[in-house]
Amino acid sequence: MTENVRDKVVEIIAEQAVLEVEDVKMDASLEDLGIDSLGLVESIFAIEEAFDIQVPFNANEPEQSDFDISSVAAIVGAVEGLVAEQKGG
């Protein structure tokens, strides 16, 4: 399951960045990938839809969110946690 979450999140981020999946590195920030604030919001919506989860993210104050967007790996980890919570609860 974890690999599927990672693959899907990377696929969503790659689509927003207009990159190939293999060009999205786990340690890259969204800024490194050329994703702006609108692309970030669209990525969050796509992640919510793909995994049927609610992401605790405030687009108006991203630094105040409980959702770590500091890197692709951080986003993957956060989504994995939300998916696990949903399945367990």
Coordinates of N, CA and C in Angstrom, one line a residue:
M1 N 0.8 -1.2 0.0 CA 0.0 0.0 0.0 C 0.9 1.3 0.0
T2 N 1.9 1.3 0.8 CA 2.7 2.5 0.9 C 3.3 2.9 -0.4
E3 N 3.8 1.9 -1.2 CA 4.4 2.2 -2.5 C 3.3 2.8 -3.4
N4 N 2.1 2.3 -3.3 CA 1.0 2.8 -4.2 C 0.7 4.3 -3.8
V5 N 0.7 4.6 -2.5 CA 0.5 6.0 -2.1 C 1.6 6.8 -2.7
R6 N 2.8 6.4 -2.5 CA 4.0 7.2 -3.0 C 3.9 7.4 -4.5
D7 N 3.6 6.3 -5.2 CA 3.6 6.4 -6.7 C 2.5 7.4 -7.1
K8 N 1.3 7.3 -6.5 CA 0.2 8.2 -6.9 C 0.5 9.6 -6.6
V9 N 1.0 9.9 -5.4 CA 1.4 11.3 -5.0 C 2.4 11.8 -6.0
V10 N 3.4 11.1 -6.3 CA 4.5 11.5 -7.2 C 3.8 11.8 -8.6
E11 N 2.9 10.9 -9.0 CA 2.3 11.1 -10.3 C 1.5 12.4 -10.3
I12 N 0.8 12.7 -9.2 CA 0.0 13.9 -9.1 C 0.9 15.1 -9.2
I13 N 2.0 15.1 -8.4 CA 2.9 16.2 -8.4 C 3.6 16.4 -9.8
A14 N 4.0 15.3 -10.4 CA 4.6 15.4 -11.7 C 3.6 16.0 -12.7
E15 N 2.4 15.7 -12.6 CA 1.4 16.2 -13.5 C 1.3 17.8 -13.3
Q16 N 1.2 18.2 -12.1 CA 1.2 19.6 -11.8 C 2.4 20.4 -12.2
A17 N 3.6 19.7 -12.1 CA 4.8 20.3 -12.5 C 5.1 20.2 -14.0
V18 N 4.3 19.5 -14.7 CA 4.5 19.2 -16.1 C 5.9 18.5 -16.3
L19 N 6.1 17.5 -15.5 CA 7.3 16.7 -15.6 C 7.0 15.3 -15.7
E20 N 8.0 14.5 -16.1 CA 7.9 13.0 -16.1 C 8.0 12.6 -14.7
V21 N 7.3 11.5 -14.3 CA 7.4 10.9 -13.0 C 8.8 10.7 -12.5
E22 N 9.6 10.2 -13.4 CA 11.0 9.9 -13.0 C 11.8 11.2 -12.7
D23 N 11.3 12.4 -13.1 CA 12.0 13.6 -12.8 C 11.7 14.2 -11.5
V24 N 10.7 13.6 -10.8 CA 10.3 14.1 -9.5 C 11.1 13.4 -8.4
K25 N 12.0 14.1 -7.8 CA 12.8 13.5 -6.7 C 12.2 13.7 -5.4
M26 N 12.4 12.7 -4.5 CA 11.7 12.7 -3.2 C 12.2 13.9 -2.3
D27 N 13.4 14.3 -2.5 CA 14.0 15.4 -1.7 C 13.7 16.8 -2.2
A28 N 13.0 16.8 -3.4 CA 12.7 18.1 -4.0 C 11.6 18.8 -3.3
S29 N 11.7 20.2 -3.3 CA 10.5 20.9 -2.8 C 9.6 21.2 -4.0
L30 N 8.4 21.6 -3.7 CA 7.5 22.0 -4.8 C 8.0 23.1 -5.6
E31 N 8.7 24.0 -4.9 CA 9.3 25.2 -5.5 C 10.4 24.7 -6.5
D32 N 11.2 23.8 -6.1 CA 12.2 23.2 -7.0 C 11.6 22.7 -8.3
L33 N 10.4 22.1 -8.1 CA 9.7 21.5 -9.3 C 8.9 22.5 -10.1
G34 N 8.9 23.8 -9.7 CA 8.2 24.8 -10.4 C 6.7 24.9 -10.1
I35 N 6.3 24.3 -9.0 CA 4.9 24.3 -8.6 C 4.6 25.6 -7.8
D36 N 3.7 26.4 -8.3 CA 3.4 27.6 -7.6 C 2.2 27.4 -6.6
S37 N 1.7 28.4 -6.0 CA 0.7 28.2 -5.0 C -0.6 27.7 -5.6
L38 N -1.0 28.1 -6.8 CA -2.1 27.5 -7.4 C -1.9 26.0 -7.7
G39 N -0.7 25.7 -8.2 CA -0.4 24.3 -8.5 C -0.4 23.4 -7.2
L40 N 0.0 24.0 -6.1 CA -0.1 23.4 -4.8 C -1.5 23.1 -4.4
V41 N -2.4 24.0 -4.5 CA -3.8 23.8 -4.2 C -4.4 22.8 -5.1
E42 N -4.1 22.8 -6.4 CA -4.6 21.8 -7.3 C -4.1 20.4 -6.9
S43 N -2.8 20.4 -6.5 CA -2.2 19.1 -6.1 C -3.0 18.5 -4.9
I44 N -3.2 19.4 -3.9 CA -3.9 19.0 -2.7 C -5.3 18.5 -3.0
F45 N -6.0 19.2 -3.9 CA -7.4 18.7 -4.3 C -7.3 17.3 -5.0
A46 N -6.3 17.2 -5.9 CA -6.1 15.9 -6.6 C -5.8 14.8 -5.6
I47 N -4.9 15.1 -4.6 CA -4.6 14.1 -3.6 C -5.8 13.7 -2.8
E48 N -6.6 14.7 -2.4 CA -7.8 14.4 -1.6 C -8.8 13.5 -2.4
E49 N -8.9 13.8 -3.7 CA -9.8 13.0 -4.5 C -9.3 11.6 -4.8
A50 N -8.0 11.5 -5.0 CA -7.4 10.2 -5.3 C -7.5 9.2 -4.1
F51 N -7.3 9.8 -2.9 CA -7.3 8.9 -1.7 C -8.5 9.0 -0.9
D52 N -9.5 9.8 -1.3 CA -10.7 10.0 -0.5 C -10.4 10.4 0.9
I53 N -9.5 11.4 1.1 CA -9.1 11.9 2.4 C -9.3 13.4 2.4
Q54 N -9.3 14.0 3.6 CA -9.4 15.4 3.9 C -8.0 15.9 4.3
V55 N -7.3 16.7 3.5 CA -6.0 17.2 3.9 C -6.1 18.4 4.7
P56 N -5.5 18.5 5.9 CA -5.5 19.6 6.8 C -4.6 20.7 6.2
F57 N -5.0 21.4 5.2 CA -4.2 22.4 4.6 C -5.0 23.7 4.4
N58 N -4.4 24.8 4.8 CA -5.0 26.1 4.6 C -4.2 26.9 3.5
A59 N -4.8 27.0 2.4 CA -4.1 27.7 1.2 C -3.8 29.1 1.5
N60 N -4.6 29.8 2.4 CA -4.3 31.1 2.7 C -3.1 31.3 3.7
E61 N -2.9 30.3 4.5 CA -1.8 30.3 5.4 C -1.1 28.9 5.4
P62 N -0.4 28.6 4.3 CA 0.2 27.3 4.2 C 1.2 27.0 5.4
E63 N 1.9 28.0 5.9 CA 2.8 27.8 7.0 C 2.1 27.4 8.3
Q64 N 0.8 27.7 8.4 CA 0.1 27.3 9.6 C -0.6 25.9 9.5
S65 N -0.4 25.3 8.4 CA -1.0 24.0 8.2 C -0.3 22.9 8.9
D66 N -1.1 21.8 9.3 CA -0.5 20.6 9.9 C 0.1 19.7 8.8
F67 N -0.1 20.1 7.5 CA 0.3 19.2 6.4 C 1.6 19.7 5.9
D68 N 2.7 18.9 6.0 CA 4.0 19.2 5.7 C 4.2 19.2 4.2
I69 N 4.5 20.4 3.6 CA 4.8 20.4 2.2 C 6.2 20.8 1.8
S70 N 7.1 20.5 2.8 CA 8.5 21.0 2.6 C 9.2 20.2 1.5
S71 N 8.8 19.0 1.2 CA 9.4 18.2 0.2 C 8.4 17.2 -0.3
V72 N 8.8 16.5 -1.5 CA 7.9 15.5 -2.0 C 7.8 14.4 -1.0
A73 N 8.9 14.0 -0.3 CA 8.9 12.9 0.7 C 8.0 13.3 1.9
A74 N 8.0 14.5 2.3 CA 7.2 15.0 3.4 C 5.7 14.9 3.0
I75 N 5.4 15.3 1.8 CA 4.0 15.2 1.3 C 3.6 13.7 1.3
V76 N 4.4 12.8 0.8 CA 4.1 11.4 0.7 C 3.9 10.9 2.1
G77 N 4.8 11.2 3.0 CA 4.6 10.7 4.4 C 3.3 11.2 5.1
A78 N 3.0 12.5 4.8 CA 1.7 13.0 5.4 C 0.5 12.3 4.8
V79 N 0.5 12.1 3.5 CA -0.6 11.4 2.9 C -0.7 10.0 3.4
E80 N 0.4 9.3 3.5 CA 0.4 7.9 4.1 C -0.2 7.9 5.4
G81 N 0.1 8.9 6.2 CA -0.5 9.0 7.6 C -2.0 9.2 7.5
L82 N -2.4 10.1 6.7 CA -3.9 10.4 6.5 C -4.6 9.2 6.0
V83 N -4.0 8.5 5.1 CA -4.7 7.2 4.5 C -4.8 6.2 5.6
A84 N -3.7 6.0 6.4 CA -3.7 5.0 7.5 C -4.8 5.4 8.5
E85 N -4.9 6.7 8.9 CA -5.9 7.1 9.8 C -7.3 6.8 9.4
Q86 N -7.5 7.1 8.1 CA -8.8 6.9 7.5 C -9.2 5.4 7.5
K87 N -8.2 4.5 7.2 CA -8.5 3.1 7.2 C -8.7 2.5 8.6
G88 N -8.0 3.1 9.6 CA -8.0 2.7 10.9 C -9.2 3.2 11.7
G89 N -9.8 4.3 11.2 CA -10.8 5.0 11.9 C -12.1 5.0 11.2

